[in-house]
Coordinates of N, CA, C and O in Angstrom, one line a residue:
M1 N 38.9 80.2 117.4 CA 40.3 80.2 117.2 C 41.0 79.5 118.3 O 40.7 79.9 119.5
H2 N 41.9 78.6 118.1 CA 42.6 78.0 119.1 C 43.9 78.8 119.5 O 44.4 79.6 118.8
S3 N 44.4 78.5 120.7 CA 45.6 79.1 121.1 C 46.8 78.5 120.5 O 46.7 77.5 119.8
R4 N 47.9 79.1 120.7 CA 49.2 78.6 120.0 C 49.6 77.3 120.5 O 50.3 76.6 119.9
Q5 N 49.2 76.9 121.7 CA 49.5 75.6 122.3 C 48.6 74.5 121.8 O 49.0 73.3 121.9
T6 N 47.5 74.8 121.2 CA 46.5 73.7 120.9 C 46.3 73.6 119.4 O 45.3 72.9 119.0
V7 N 47.1 74.1 118.6 CA 47.0 74.0 117.1 C 48.4 73.8 116.5 O 49.4 74.3 117.0
I8 N 48.4 73.0 115.4 CA 49.6 72.8 114.7 C 49.3 73.0 113.2 O 48.3 72.5 112.7
Y9 N 50.2 73.6 112.5 CA 50.0 73.9 111.0 C 51.1 73.0 110.3 O 52.2 73.0 110.7
I10 N 50.6 72.2 109.3 CA 51.5 71.2 108.6 C 51.6 71.6 107.2 O 50.6 71.9 106.5
C11 N 52.8 71.5 106.6 CA 53.1 71.6 105.2 C 53.6 70.2 104.7 O 54.7 69.8 105.2
E12 N 53.0 69.6 103.8 CA 53.4 68.3 103.3 C 53.9 68.6 101.8 O 53.2 69.1 101.0
E13 N 55.2 68.2 101.5 CA 55.7 68.4 100.2 C 56.0 67.0 99.6 O 56.6 66.1 100.2
Y14 N 55.5 66.8 98.4 CA 55.7 65.5 97.6 C 56.8 65.7 96.6 O 57.2 66.8 96.2
P15 N 57.3 64.5 96.1 CA 58.4 64.6 95.1 C 58.0 65.3 93.8 O 58.9 65.8 93.1
S16 N 56.7 65.4 93.5 CA 56.3 66.1 92.3 C 56.4 67.6 92.5 O 56.3 68.3 91.5
G17 N 56.6 68.1 93.7 CA 56.7 69.5 94.0 C 55.4 70.1 94.5 O 55.4 71.2 94.9
N18 N 54.4 69.3 94.6 CA 53.1 69.8 95.2 C 53.3 69.9 96.7 O 53.9 69.1 97.3
R19 N 52.6 70.9 97.2 CA 52.6 71.2 98.6 C 51.2 71.3 99.1 O 50.3 71.9 98.4
Y20 N 50.9 70.6 100.2 CA 49.5 70.7 100.8 C 49.6 71.2 102.2 O 50.5 70.8 102.9
Y21 N 48.7 72.0 102.6 CA 48.8 72.7 103.9 C 47.5 72.3 104.7 O 46.4 72.3 104.2
Y22 N 47.8 71.9 105.9 CA 46.7 71.5 106.8 C 46.9 72.1 108.2 O 48.0 72.6 108.5
K23 N 45.8 72.1 109.0 CA 45.9 72.4 110.4 C 45.2 71.3 111.2 O 44.3 70.7 110.7
R24 N 45.8 71.1 112.4 CA 45.2 70.1 113.3 C 45.1 70.8 114.6 O 46.0 71.5 115.1
E25 N 44.0 70.5 115.3 CA 43.7 71.2 116.6 C 43.6 70.1 117.7 O 43.2 69.0 117.4
L26 N 44.1 70.4 118.8 CA 44.0 69.5 120.0 C 42.6 69.7 120.6 O 42.2 70.8 120.9
I27 N 41.9 68.6 120.6 CA 40.6 68.6 121.2 C 40.5 67.6 122.3 O 41.3 66.7 122.5
T28 N 39.4 67.8 123.2 CA 39.2 66.9 124.3 C 37.8 66.3 124.2 O 36.9 67.0 123.7
H29 N 37.7 65.1 124.7 CA 36.3 64.5 124.6 C 35.7 64.5 126.0 O 34.5 64.2 126.2
D30 N 36.5 64.9 127.0 CA 35.9 64.9 128.4 C 36.3 66.2 129.1 O 35.4 67.0 129.3
S31 N 37.5 66.3 129.5 CA 38.0 67.5 130.2 C 39.4 67.7 129.9 O 40.2 66.8 129.6
W32 N 39.9 69.0 130.0 CA 41.3 69.3 129.7 C 42.1 68.7 130.9 O 43.3 68.6 130.7
M33 N 41.5 68.4 132.0 CA 42.2 67.9 133.1 C 42.5 66.4 133.0 O 43.3 65.8 133.7
N34 N 41.8 65.7 132.0 CA 41.9 64.3 131.8 C 42.8 64.1 130.5 O 42.3 64.2 129.4
P35 N 44.1 63.8 130.7 CA 45.0 63.7 129.5 C 44.6 62.5 128.6 O 44.9 62.6 127.4
K36 N 43.9 61.5 129.0 CA 43.5 60.4 128.2 C 42.4 60.8 127.2 O 42.2 60.1 126.2
S37 N 41.7 62.0 127.4 CA 40.7 62.4 126.5 C 41.2 63.3 125.4 O 40.4 63.8 124.6
L38 N 42.5 63.7 125.5 CA 43.0 64.6 124.5 C 43.4 63.9 123.2 O 43.9 62.7 123.2
E39 N 43.1 64.5 122.1 CA 43.4 63.9 120.8 C 43.5 65.0 119.7 O 42.9 66.0 119.8
W40 N 44.3 64.7 118.7 CA 44.4 65.7 117.5 C 43.2 65.5 116.6 O 42.8 64.4 116.4
S41 N 42.7 66.6 116.1 CA 41.5 66.5 115.2 C 42.0 66.0 113.8 O 43.2 65.9 113.5
A42 N 41.0 65.8 112.9 CA 41.3 65.4 111.6 C 42.0 66.6 110.9 O 41.7 67.8 111.2
P43 N 43.0 66.3 109.9 CA 43.6 67.5 109.2 C 42.6 68.2 108.4 O 41.8 67.6 107.6
R44 N 42.6 69.5 108.5 CA 41.7 70.4 107.7 C 42.6 71.2 106.8 O 43.5 71.9 107.2
P45 N 42.2 71.3 105.5 CA 43.0 72.0 104.5 C 43.0 73.5 104.8 O 41.9 74.0 105.1
I46 N 44.1 74.2 104.6 CA 44.2 75.6 104.7 C 45.0 76.1 103.5 O 45.6 75.3 102.7
S47 N 45.0 77.4 103.3 CA 45.7 78.0 102.2 C 47.2 78.2 102.5 O 47.6 78.2 103.7
E48 N 48.0 78.4 101.5 CA 49.4 78.6 101.7 C 49.6 79.9 102.5 O 50.5 80.0 103.4
R49 N 48.8 80.9 102.1 CA 48.9 82.2 102.8 C 48.7 82.1 104.3 O 49.4 82.7 105.1
T50 N 47.6 81.4 104.7 CA 47.3 81.2 106.1 C 48.4 80.5 106.8 O 48.8 80.9 107.9
F51 N 49.0 79.5 106.2 CA 50.1 78.7 106.8 C 51.3 79.7 107.1 O 51.8 79.7 108.2
Y52 N 51.7 80.5 106.1 CA 52.8 81.4 106.4 C 52.5 82.5 107.3 O 53.4 83.0 108.1
E53 N 51.3 83.0 107.3 CA 50.8 84.0 108.3 C 50.9 83.5 109.7 O 51.4 84.2 110.6
R54 N 50.5 82.3 109.9 CA 50.5 81.7 111.3 C 51.9 81.4 111.7 O 52.3 81.5 112.8
A55 N 52.8 81.0 110.7 CA 54.2 80.7 111.0 C 54.9 82.0 111.5 O 55.6 82.0 112.5
R56 N 54.6 83.1 110.9 CA 55.2 84.4 111.3 C 54.6 84.9 112.6 O 55.3 85.6 113.4
A57 N 53.4 84.5 112.9 CA 52.7 84.9 114.2 C 53.2 84.0 115.4 O 52.9 84.3 116.5
G58 N 54.0 83.0 115.1 CA 54.6 82.2 116.2 C 53.8 80.9 116.5 O 54.2 80.2 117.5
Y59 N 52.9 80.5 115.7 CA 52.2 79.2 115.9 C 53.2 78.1 115.5 O 54.1 78.3 114.8
R60 N 52.9 76.9 116.1 CA 53.7 75.8 115.8 C 53.5 75.3 114.4 O 52.4 75.1 114.0
T61 N 54.6 75.1 113.6 CA 54.5 74.6 112.2 C 55.4 73.4 112.1 O 56.3 73.2 112.8
E62 N 55.0 72.6 111.1 CA 55.8 71.4 110.9 C 55.8 71.1 109.4 O 54.8 71.2 108.7
Y63 N 57.0 70.9 108.9 CA 57.2 70.6 107.4 C 57.5 69.1 107.3 O 58.4 68.5 108.0
R64 N 56.8 68.4 106.4 CA 56.9 67.0 106.2 C 57.3 66.7 104.7 O 56.6 67.2 103.8
K65 N 58.3 66.0 104.5 CA 58.7 65.6 103.2 C 58.2 64.2 102.9 O 58.6 63.2 103.6
I66 N 57.2 64.0 102.0 CA 56.6 62.7 101.8 C 57.3 62.1 100.6 O 57.4 62.6 99.5
N67 N 57.9 60.9 100.8 CA 58.6 60.2 99.7 C 57.9 58.9 99.3 O 58.2 57.8 99.7
K68 N 56.8 59.1 98.6 CA 56.1 58.0 98.0 C 56.4 57.8 96.6 O 56.7 58.8 95.9
P69 N 56.4 56.5 96.1 CA 56.7 56.4 94.6 C 55.6 57.0 93.8 O 54.4 57.1 94.2
V70 N 56.0 57.4 92.6 CA 55.0 58.0 91.7 C 54.0 57.0 91.3 O 54.3 55.8 91.0
A71 N 52.7 57.3 91.2 CA 51.7 56.4 90.8 C 51.7 56.0 89.3 O 52.1 56.9 88.5
K72 N 51.3 54.8 89.0 CA 51.2 54.4 87.6 C 49.9 54.8 87.1 O 48.9 54.7 87.8
V73 N 49.8 55.2 85.9 CA 48.6 55.7 85.3 C 48.2 54.6 84.2 O 48.9 54.3 83.3
Y74 N 47.0 54.1 84.4 CA 46.5 53.1 83.4 C 45.4 53.7 82.6 O 44.5 54.4 83.2
Q75 N 45.3 53.4 81.4 CA 44.2 53.9 80.6 C 42.9 53.1 80.9 O 43.0 51.9 81.1
F76 N 41.8 53.7 80.9 CA 40.5 53.0 81.2 C 39.5 53.4 80.1 O 39.3 54.5 79.8
P77 N 38.9 52.4 79.4 CA 39.3 51.0 79.4 C 40.5 50.8 78.5 O 40.8 51.7 77.7
P78 N 41.1 49.7 78.6 CA 42.3 49.4 77.8 C 41.9 49.4 76.3 O 40.8 48.9 75.9
Q79 N 42.7 50.0 75.4 CA 42.3 50.1 74.0 C 42.4 48.8 73.3 O 41.7 48.6 72.3
D80 N 43.2 47.8 73.7 CA 43.4 46.6 73.0 C 42.3 45.6 73.2 O 42.1 44.6 72.5
S81 N 41.5 45.8 74.2 CA 40.4 44.8 74.5 C 39.1 45.6 74.7 O 39.1 46.7 75.3
R82 N 38.0 45.1 74.2 CA 36.7 45.8 74.4 C 35.9 45.0 75.5 O 35.8 43.8 75.5
C83 N 35.3 45.8 76.4 CA 34.6 45.3 77.5 C 33.1 45.1 77.1 O 32.4 44.4 77.9
F84 N 32.7 45.6 76.0 CA 31.3 45.5 75.6 C 31.2 45.4 74.1 O 32.2 45.8 73.4
P85 N 30.2 44.8 73.5 CA 30.1 44.7 72.1 C 30.1 46.1 71.4 O 29.6 47.1 72.0
Y86 N 30.7 46.2 70.3 CA 30.8 47.4 69.6 C 29.9 47.5 68.4 O 29.9 46.6 67.5
Y87 N 29.0 48.5 68.4 CA 28.0 48.7 67.3 C 28.2 50.1 66.7 O 27.7 51.1 67.2
P88 N 29.0 50.2 65.6 CA 29.3 51.5 65.1 C 28.1 52.3 64.5 O 28.1 53.5 64.5
R89 N 27.1 51.6 64.0 CA 26.0 52.4 63.3 C 24.8 52.5 64.3 O 23.8 53.0 63.8
M90 N 24.9 52.0 65.5 CA 23.7 52.1 66.4 C 23.5 53.5 66.9 O 24.5 54.2 67.2
R91 N 22.3 54.0 66.8 CA 22.0 55.4 67.3 C 21.3 55.3 68.7 O 20.4 54.5 68.9
W92 N 21.8 56.0 69.6 CA 21.2 56.0 71.0 C 20.2 57.1 71.1 O 20.5 58.3 70.7
R93 N 19.0 56.8 71.5 CA 17.9 57.8 71.6 C 17.6 58.1 73.0 O 17.7 57.4 73.9

């Protein structure tokens, strides 16, 4: 478990209303005395409950509002064109 100074809890909220919770830890590759070796770890998913428990305990939290356009959904394969020959009576064994 990291101390309160070396961990950050992140809540990302998207326009769809979905929320994703992560934690990032401050790690070192050499020594804590060498500031050039300090780096944030990869975001690791956590539960909503853990996020709010840590927020109440005084850990550093960050709320991010992500404003990305909604993705377009394409059907696969397109219904109007066939990508392979169609054999309706063929039996696959």
